[in-house]
Coordinates of C-alpha atoms and ligand atoms in Angstrom, one line a residue:
X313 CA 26.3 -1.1 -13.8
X314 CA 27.1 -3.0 -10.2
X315 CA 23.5 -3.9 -8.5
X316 CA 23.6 -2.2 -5.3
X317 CA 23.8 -4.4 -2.4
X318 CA 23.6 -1.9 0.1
X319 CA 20.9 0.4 0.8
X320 CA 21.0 4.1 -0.1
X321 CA 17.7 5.3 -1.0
X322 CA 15.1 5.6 1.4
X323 CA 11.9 7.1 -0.5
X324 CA 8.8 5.7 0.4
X325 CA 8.2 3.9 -2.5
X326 CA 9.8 2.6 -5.0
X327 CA 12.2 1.3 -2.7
X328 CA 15.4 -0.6 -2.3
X329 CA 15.3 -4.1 -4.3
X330 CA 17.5 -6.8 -3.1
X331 CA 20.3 -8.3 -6.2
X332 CA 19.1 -11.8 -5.9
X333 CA 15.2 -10.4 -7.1
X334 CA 16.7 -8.4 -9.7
X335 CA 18.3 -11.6 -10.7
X336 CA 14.9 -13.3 -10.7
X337 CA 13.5 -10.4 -13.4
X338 CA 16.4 -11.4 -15.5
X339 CA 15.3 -15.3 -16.4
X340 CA 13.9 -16.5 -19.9
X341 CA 10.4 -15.7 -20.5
X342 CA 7.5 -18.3 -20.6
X343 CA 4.3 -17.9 -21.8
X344 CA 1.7 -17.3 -19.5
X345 CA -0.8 -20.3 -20.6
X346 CA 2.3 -22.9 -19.8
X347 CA 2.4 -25.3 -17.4
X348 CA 5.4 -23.7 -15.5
X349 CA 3.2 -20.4 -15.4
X350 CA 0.5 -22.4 -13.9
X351 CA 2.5 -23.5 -11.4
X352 CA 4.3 -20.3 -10.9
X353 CA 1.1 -19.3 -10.3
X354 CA -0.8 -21.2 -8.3
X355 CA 2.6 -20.9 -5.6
X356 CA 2.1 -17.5 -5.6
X357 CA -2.1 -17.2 -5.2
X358 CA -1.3 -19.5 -1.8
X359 CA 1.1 -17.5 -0.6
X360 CA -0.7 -13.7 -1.3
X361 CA -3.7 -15.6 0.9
X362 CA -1.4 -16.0 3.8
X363 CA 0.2 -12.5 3.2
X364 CA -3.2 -10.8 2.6
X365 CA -4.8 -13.4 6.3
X366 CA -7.3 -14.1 3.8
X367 CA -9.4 -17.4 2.7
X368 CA -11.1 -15.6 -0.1
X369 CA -9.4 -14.7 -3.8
X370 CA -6.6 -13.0 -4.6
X371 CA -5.3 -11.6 -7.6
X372 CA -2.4 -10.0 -9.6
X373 CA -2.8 -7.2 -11.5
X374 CA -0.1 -5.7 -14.0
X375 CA -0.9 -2.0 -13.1
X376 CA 0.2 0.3 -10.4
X377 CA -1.4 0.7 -7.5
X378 CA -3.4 3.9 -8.6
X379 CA -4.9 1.1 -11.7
X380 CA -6.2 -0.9 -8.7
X381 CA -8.5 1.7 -7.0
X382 CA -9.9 2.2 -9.7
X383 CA -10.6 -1.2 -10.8
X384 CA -12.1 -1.9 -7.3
X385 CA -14.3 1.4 -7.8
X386 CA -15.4 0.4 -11.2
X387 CA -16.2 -3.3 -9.5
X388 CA -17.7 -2.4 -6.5
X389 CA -19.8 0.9 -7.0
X390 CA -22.8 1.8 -8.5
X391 CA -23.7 4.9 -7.7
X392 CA -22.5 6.2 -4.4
X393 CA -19.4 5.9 -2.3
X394 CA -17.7 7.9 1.0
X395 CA -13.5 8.6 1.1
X396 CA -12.4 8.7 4.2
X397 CA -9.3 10.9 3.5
X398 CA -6.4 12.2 5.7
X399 CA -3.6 13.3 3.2
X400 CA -3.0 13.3 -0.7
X401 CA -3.3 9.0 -1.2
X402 CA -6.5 8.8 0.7
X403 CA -7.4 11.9 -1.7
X404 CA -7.0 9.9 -4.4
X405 CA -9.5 7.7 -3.6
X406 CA -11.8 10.8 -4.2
X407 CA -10.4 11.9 -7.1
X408 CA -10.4 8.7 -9.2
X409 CA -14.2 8.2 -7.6
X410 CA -15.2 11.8 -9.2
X411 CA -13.5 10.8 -12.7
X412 CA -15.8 7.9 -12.8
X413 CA -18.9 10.3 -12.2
X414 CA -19.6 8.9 -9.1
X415 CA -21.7 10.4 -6.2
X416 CA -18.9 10.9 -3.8
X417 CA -19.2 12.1 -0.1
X418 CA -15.7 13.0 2.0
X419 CA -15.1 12.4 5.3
X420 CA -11.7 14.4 6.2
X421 CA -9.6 14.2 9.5
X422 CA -7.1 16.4 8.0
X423 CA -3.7 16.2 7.1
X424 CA -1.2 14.5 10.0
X425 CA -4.4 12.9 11.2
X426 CA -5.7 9.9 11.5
X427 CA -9.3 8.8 10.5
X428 CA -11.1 8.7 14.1
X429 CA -13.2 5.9 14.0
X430 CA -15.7 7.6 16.0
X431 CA -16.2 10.5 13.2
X432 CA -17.0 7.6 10.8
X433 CA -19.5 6.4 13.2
X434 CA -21.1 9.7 13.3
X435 CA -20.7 10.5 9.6
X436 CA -22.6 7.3 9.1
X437 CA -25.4 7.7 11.4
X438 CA -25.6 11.3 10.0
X439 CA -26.2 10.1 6.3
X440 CA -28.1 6.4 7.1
X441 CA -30.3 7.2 3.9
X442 CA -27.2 8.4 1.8
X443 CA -26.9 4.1 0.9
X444 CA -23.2 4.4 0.3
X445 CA -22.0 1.1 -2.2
X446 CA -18.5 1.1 -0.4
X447 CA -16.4 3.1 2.2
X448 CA -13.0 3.6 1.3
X449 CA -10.0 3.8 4.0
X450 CA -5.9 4.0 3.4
X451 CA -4.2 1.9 5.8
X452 CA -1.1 3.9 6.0
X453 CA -1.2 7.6 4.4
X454 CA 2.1 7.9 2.5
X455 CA 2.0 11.7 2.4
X456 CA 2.0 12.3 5.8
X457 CA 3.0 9.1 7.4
X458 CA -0.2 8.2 9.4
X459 CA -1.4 4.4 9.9
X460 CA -5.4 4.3 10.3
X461 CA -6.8 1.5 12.1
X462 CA -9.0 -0.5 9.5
X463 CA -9.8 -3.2 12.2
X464 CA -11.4 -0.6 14.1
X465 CA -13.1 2.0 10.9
X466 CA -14.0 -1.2 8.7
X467 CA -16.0 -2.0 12.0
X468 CA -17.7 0.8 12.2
X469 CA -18.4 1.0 8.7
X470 CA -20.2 -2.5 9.0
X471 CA -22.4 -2.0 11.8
X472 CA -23.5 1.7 10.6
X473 CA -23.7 1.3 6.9
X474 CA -25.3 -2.1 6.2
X475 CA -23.9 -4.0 3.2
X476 CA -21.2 -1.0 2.0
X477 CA -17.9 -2.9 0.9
X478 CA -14.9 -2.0 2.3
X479 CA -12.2 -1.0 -0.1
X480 CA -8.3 -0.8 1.3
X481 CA -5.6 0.6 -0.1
X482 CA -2.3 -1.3 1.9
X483 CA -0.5 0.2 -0.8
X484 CA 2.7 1.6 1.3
X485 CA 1.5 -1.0 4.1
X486 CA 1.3 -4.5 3.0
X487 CA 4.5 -6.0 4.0
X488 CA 5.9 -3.5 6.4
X489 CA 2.7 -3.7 8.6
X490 CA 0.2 -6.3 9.6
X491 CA -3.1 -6.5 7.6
X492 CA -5.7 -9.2 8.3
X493 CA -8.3 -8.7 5.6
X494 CA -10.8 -11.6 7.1
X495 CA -10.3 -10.8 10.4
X496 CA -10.9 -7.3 9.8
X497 CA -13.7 -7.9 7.0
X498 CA -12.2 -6.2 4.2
X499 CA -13.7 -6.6 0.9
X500 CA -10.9 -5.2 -1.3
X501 CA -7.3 -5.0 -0.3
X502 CA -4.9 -3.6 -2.8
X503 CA -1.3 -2.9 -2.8
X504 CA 1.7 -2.0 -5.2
X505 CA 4.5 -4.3 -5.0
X506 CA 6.9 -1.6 -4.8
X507 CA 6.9 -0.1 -1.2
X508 CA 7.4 -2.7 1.9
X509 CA 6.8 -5.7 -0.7
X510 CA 10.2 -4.5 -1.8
X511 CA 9.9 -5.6 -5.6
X512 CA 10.5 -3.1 -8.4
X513 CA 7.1 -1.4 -9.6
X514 CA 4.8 -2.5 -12.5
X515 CA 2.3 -5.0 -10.7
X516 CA 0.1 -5.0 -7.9
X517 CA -1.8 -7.3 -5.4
X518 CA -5.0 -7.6 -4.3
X519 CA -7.5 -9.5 -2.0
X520 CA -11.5 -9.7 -3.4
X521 CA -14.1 -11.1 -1.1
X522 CA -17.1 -13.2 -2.3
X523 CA -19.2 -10.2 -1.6
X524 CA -17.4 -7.9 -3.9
X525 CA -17.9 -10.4 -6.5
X526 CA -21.3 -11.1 -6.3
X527 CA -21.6 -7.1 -6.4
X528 CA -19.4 -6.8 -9.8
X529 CA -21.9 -9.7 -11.3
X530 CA -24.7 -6.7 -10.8
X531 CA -22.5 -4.5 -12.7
X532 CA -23.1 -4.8 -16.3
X533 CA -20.3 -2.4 -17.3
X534 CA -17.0 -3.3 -15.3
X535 CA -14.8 -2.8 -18.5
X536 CA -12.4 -5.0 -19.9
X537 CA -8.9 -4.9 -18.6
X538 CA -9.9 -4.8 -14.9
X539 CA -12.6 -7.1 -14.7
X540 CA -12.4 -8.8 -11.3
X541 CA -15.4 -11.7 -12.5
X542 CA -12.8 -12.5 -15.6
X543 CA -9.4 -12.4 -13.0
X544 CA -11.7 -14.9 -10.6
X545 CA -12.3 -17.2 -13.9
X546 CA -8.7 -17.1 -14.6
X547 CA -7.3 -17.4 -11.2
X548 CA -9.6 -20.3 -10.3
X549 CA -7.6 -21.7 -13.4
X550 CA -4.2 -20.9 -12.5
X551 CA -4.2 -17.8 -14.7
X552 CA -4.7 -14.1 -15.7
X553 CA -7.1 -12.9 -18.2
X554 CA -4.9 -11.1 -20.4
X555 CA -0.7 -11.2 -20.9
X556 CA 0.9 -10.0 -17.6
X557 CA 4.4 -9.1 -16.4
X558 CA 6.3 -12.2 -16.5
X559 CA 9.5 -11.2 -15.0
X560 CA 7.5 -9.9 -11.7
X561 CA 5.7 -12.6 -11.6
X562 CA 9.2 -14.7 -10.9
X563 CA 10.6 -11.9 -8.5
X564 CA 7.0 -12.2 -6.6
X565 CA 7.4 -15.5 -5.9
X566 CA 10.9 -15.7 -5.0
X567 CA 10.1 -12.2 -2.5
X568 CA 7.3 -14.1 -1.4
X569 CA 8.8 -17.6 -0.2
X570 CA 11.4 -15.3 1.2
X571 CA 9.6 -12.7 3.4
X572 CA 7.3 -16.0 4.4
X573 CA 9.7 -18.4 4.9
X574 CA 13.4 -17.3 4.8
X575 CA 12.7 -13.5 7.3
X576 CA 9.0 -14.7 8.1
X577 CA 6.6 -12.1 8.5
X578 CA 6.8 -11.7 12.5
X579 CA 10.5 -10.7 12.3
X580 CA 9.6 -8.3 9.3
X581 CA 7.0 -6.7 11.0
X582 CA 9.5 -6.2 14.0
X583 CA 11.9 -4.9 11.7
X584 CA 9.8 -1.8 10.4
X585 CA 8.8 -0.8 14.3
X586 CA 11.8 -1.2 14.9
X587 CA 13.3 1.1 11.8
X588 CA 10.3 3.9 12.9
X589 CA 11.7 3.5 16.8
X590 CA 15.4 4.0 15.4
X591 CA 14.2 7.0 12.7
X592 CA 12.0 8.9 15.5
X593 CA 14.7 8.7 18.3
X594 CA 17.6 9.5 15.9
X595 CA 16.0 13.0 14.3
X596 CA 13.7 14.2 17.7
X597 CA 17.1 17.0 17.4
X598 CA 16.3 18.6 14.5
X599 CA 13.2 17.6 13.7
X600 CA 9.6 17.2 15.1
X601 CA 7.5 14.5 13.7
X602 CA 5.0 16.4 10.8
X603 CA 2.1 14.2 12.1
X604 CA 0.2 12.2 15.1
X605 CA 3.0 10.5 16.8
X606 CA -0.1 8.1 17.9
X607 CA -0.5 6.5 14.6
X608 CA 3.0 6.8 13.2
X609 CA 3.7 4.9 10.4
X610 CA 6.1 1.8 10.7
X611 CA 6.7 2.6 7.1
X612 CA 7.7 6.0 6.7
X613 CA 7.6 9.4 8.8
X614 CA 7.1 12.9 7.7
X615 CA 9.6 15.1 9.7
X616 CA 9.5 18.9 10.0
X617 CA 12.7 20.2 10.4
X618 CA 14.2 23.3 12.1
X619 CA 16.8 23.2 8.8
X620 CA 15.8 24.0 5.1
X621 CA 14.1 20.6 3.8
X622 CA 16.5 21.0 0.6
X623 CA 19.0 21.9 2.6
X624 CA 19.1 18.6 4.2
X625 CA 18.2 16.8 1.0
X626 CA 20.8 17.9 -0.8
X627 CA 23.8 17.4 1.4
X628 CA 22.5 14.2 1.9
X629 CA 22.2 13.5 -1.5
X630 CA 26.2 14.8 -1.6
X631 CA 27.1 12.0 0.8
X632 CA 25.3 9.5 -1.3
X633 CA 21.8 8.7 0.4
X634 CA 18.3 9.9 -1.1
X635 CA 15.7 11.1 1.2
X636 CA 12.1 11.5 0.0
X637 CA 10.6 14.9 -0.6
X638 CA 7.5 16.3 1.3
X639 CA 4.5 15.8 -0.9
X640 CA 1.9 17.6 -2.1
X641 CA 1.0 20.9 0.4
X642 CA 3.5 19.5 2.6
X643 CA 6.2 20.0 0.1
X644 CA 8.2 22.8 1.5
X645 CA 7.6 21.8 5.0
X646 CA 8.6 18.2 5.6
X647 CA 10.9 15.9 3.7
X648 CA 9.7 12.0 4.5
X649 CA 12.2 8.8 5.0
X650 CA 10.8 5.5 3.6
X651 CA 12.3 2.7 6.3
X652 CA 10.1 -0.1 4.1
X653 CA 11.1 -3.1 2.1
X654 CA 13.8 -5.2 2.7
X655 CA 16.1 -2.2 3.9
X656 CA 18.3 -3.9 6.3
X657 CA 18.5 -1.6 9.9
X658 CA 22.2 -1.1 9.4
X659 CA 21.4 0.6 6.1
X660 CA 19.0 2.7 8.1
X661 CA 21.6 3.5 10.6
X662 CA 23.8 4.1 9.1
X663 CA 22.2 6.7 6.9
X664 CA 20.4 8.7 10.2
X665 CA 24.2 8.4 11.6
X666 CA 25.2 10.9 8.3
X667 CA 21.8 12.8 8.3
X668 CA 23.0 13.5 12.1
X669 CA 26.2 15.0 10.6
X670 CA 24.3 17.1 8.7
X671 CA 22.2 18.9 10.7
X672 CA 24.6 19.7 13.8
Ligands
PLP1076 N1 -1.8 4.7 -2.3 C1 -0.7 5.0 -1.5 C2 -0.9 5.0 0.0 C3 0.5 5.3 -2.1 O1 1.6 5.6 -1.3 C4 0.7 5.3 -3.5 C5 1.9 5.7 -4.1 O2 2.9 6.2 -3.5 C6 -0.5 5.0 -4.3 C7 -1.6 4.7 -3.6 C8 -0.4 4.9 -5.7 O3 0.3 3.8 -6.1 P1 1.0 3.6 -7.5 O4 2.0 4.7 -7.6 O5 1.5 2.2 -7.5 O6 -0.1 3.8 -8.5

């Protein structure tokens, strides 16, 4: 089968993966306690540090994203923790939280909403005794298309609940949209590779501050497999505790150098407000945006549509593109378009240009 060099598939995740990192997926395995993975590695910690703005660790995981929460859960929390949710990712959050038999307390802005930094602070005030180990927040809501501002709630969160970590999920973010873990004082910071990374799925990334370490040493049972003290031993030796991905570890470190140094992150960023700009102004006919068009996603939007959702699905499927569904109780009401990755703006455009055909 031809790889596709042009983009036709605009989920939110997994998306579009460019030939030559297919290409890079395809080279001769090495074992990951050889010198060449050493260096492999050690290019790619350097590079997730600039990616992540962060000084502190940063490791690779081979897991989804979903594996991640809960290894930053199982690290970072004790007893007690609050989800700030606002659609069915940030939910998730909550439900892997419960599964662990955690104490878990919900802040909710509600689907299409973003979390109102304000509520947290009042939240917070409300329950000082409640001692929460870490406040969870999802950068950008995949479900509904909603970017929170974590400089702003990860603020909030440190001056109202004292020495709570922070946990991120920059799952459908990292790479589309700017995240500055230090700056913003972000504990954990996870992603899957698979949305605006733009690399097939099966690993993910992830920033750990000193302070979430020193909390895992506390925590006598962290498990095994997601042990963030054993990925800082290995990491501070070029390595991963146990045998990861090898292929994705070559296709991260080509993506990297290239979204770095050959687009550079600026330009990239600009690209995905520029795909939202082109994606809001070329379906505001037939479609009203499913959520706060004041924290719109740079990433992805949820559209309503005055047509049948399959309606439009499926004649766009006919033409050759794939649009991504609505999720969860926005199913039947919204269908979402993933502008993320490396999707190139022609690709976009020339995809709304058809999905304009189809709904005159
Ligand atoms: N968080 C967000 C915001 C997501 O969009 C997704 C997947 O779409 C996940 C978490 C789960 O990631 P994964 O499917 O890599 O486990």
């Amino acid at each position: 089968m031809a790889m596709a060099d042009t983009c036709k598939y605009f989920v939110p995740g997994p998306t579009w993966v460019r030939p030559e990192i297919l290409q890079q997926m395809a080279r001769p395995v090495i074992g990951h306690r050889s010198s060449e993975f050493r260096e492999l590695f050690h290019g790619i910690s350097a590079d997730l540090k600039t990616l992540f703005a962060t000084t502190q660790s940063t490791f690779v995981f081979t897991a989804s994203g979903t594996g991640v929460m809960q290894a930053a859960l199982e690290n970072c929390v004790a007893r007690r923790v609050l989800v700030t949710t606002c659609g069915a990712f940030s939910e998730r959050w909550y439900a892997i939280a419960e599964s662990l038999g955690y104490e878990v307390d919900r802040l909710d802005a509600g689907w299409g909403k973003a979390v109102d930094p304000d509520m947290l602070a009042e939240h917070l005030a409300r329950h000082h005794r409640a001692h929460y180990d870490a406040v969870t927040i999802t950068h950008n809501e995949t479900s509904t298309g909603v970017t929170n501002d974590v400089a702003a709630l990860a603020e909030v969160a440190r001056q109202e609940a004292g020495d709570a970590l922070i946990l991120v999920d920059a799952v459908s973010s990292l790479g589309g949209i700017p995240v500055e873990v230090d700056r913003w004082g972000v504990d954990v910071c996870l992603a899957s590779v698979q949305k605006a990374i733009g690399l097939p799925p099966g690993i993910s990334v992830a920033s750990v501050s000193d302070a979430a370490l020193t909390r895992a040493a506390k925590h006598p049972y962290r498990g095994t497999y997601f042990d963030f003290l054993a990925y800082k031993k290995q990491a501070d030796d070029d390595s991963v505790p146990s045998t990861p991905s090898i292929p994705h570890f070559y296709a991260l470190a080509a993506q990297l150098e290239y979204m770095l140094r050959g687009e550079g992150l600026e330009t990239r960023f600009e690209r995905h407000r520029r795909m939202r700009e082109v994606t809001h102004a070329r379906t505001s006919r037939f479609a009203r945006l499913a959520s706060d068009p004041a924290h719109a996603s740079a990433t992805v939007t949820a559209l309503a549509p005055v047509m049948p959702v399959e309606t439009i699905r499926s004649e766009m499927k006919k033409r050759g593109f794939t649009l991504g569904g609505g999720y969860g109780q926005w199913k039947d009401s919204t269908f979402r378009i993933g502008h993320m990755g490396d999707m190139p703006l022609a690709d976009l455009e020339s995809m709304l240009a058809a999905l304009a055909e189809v709904t005159r």
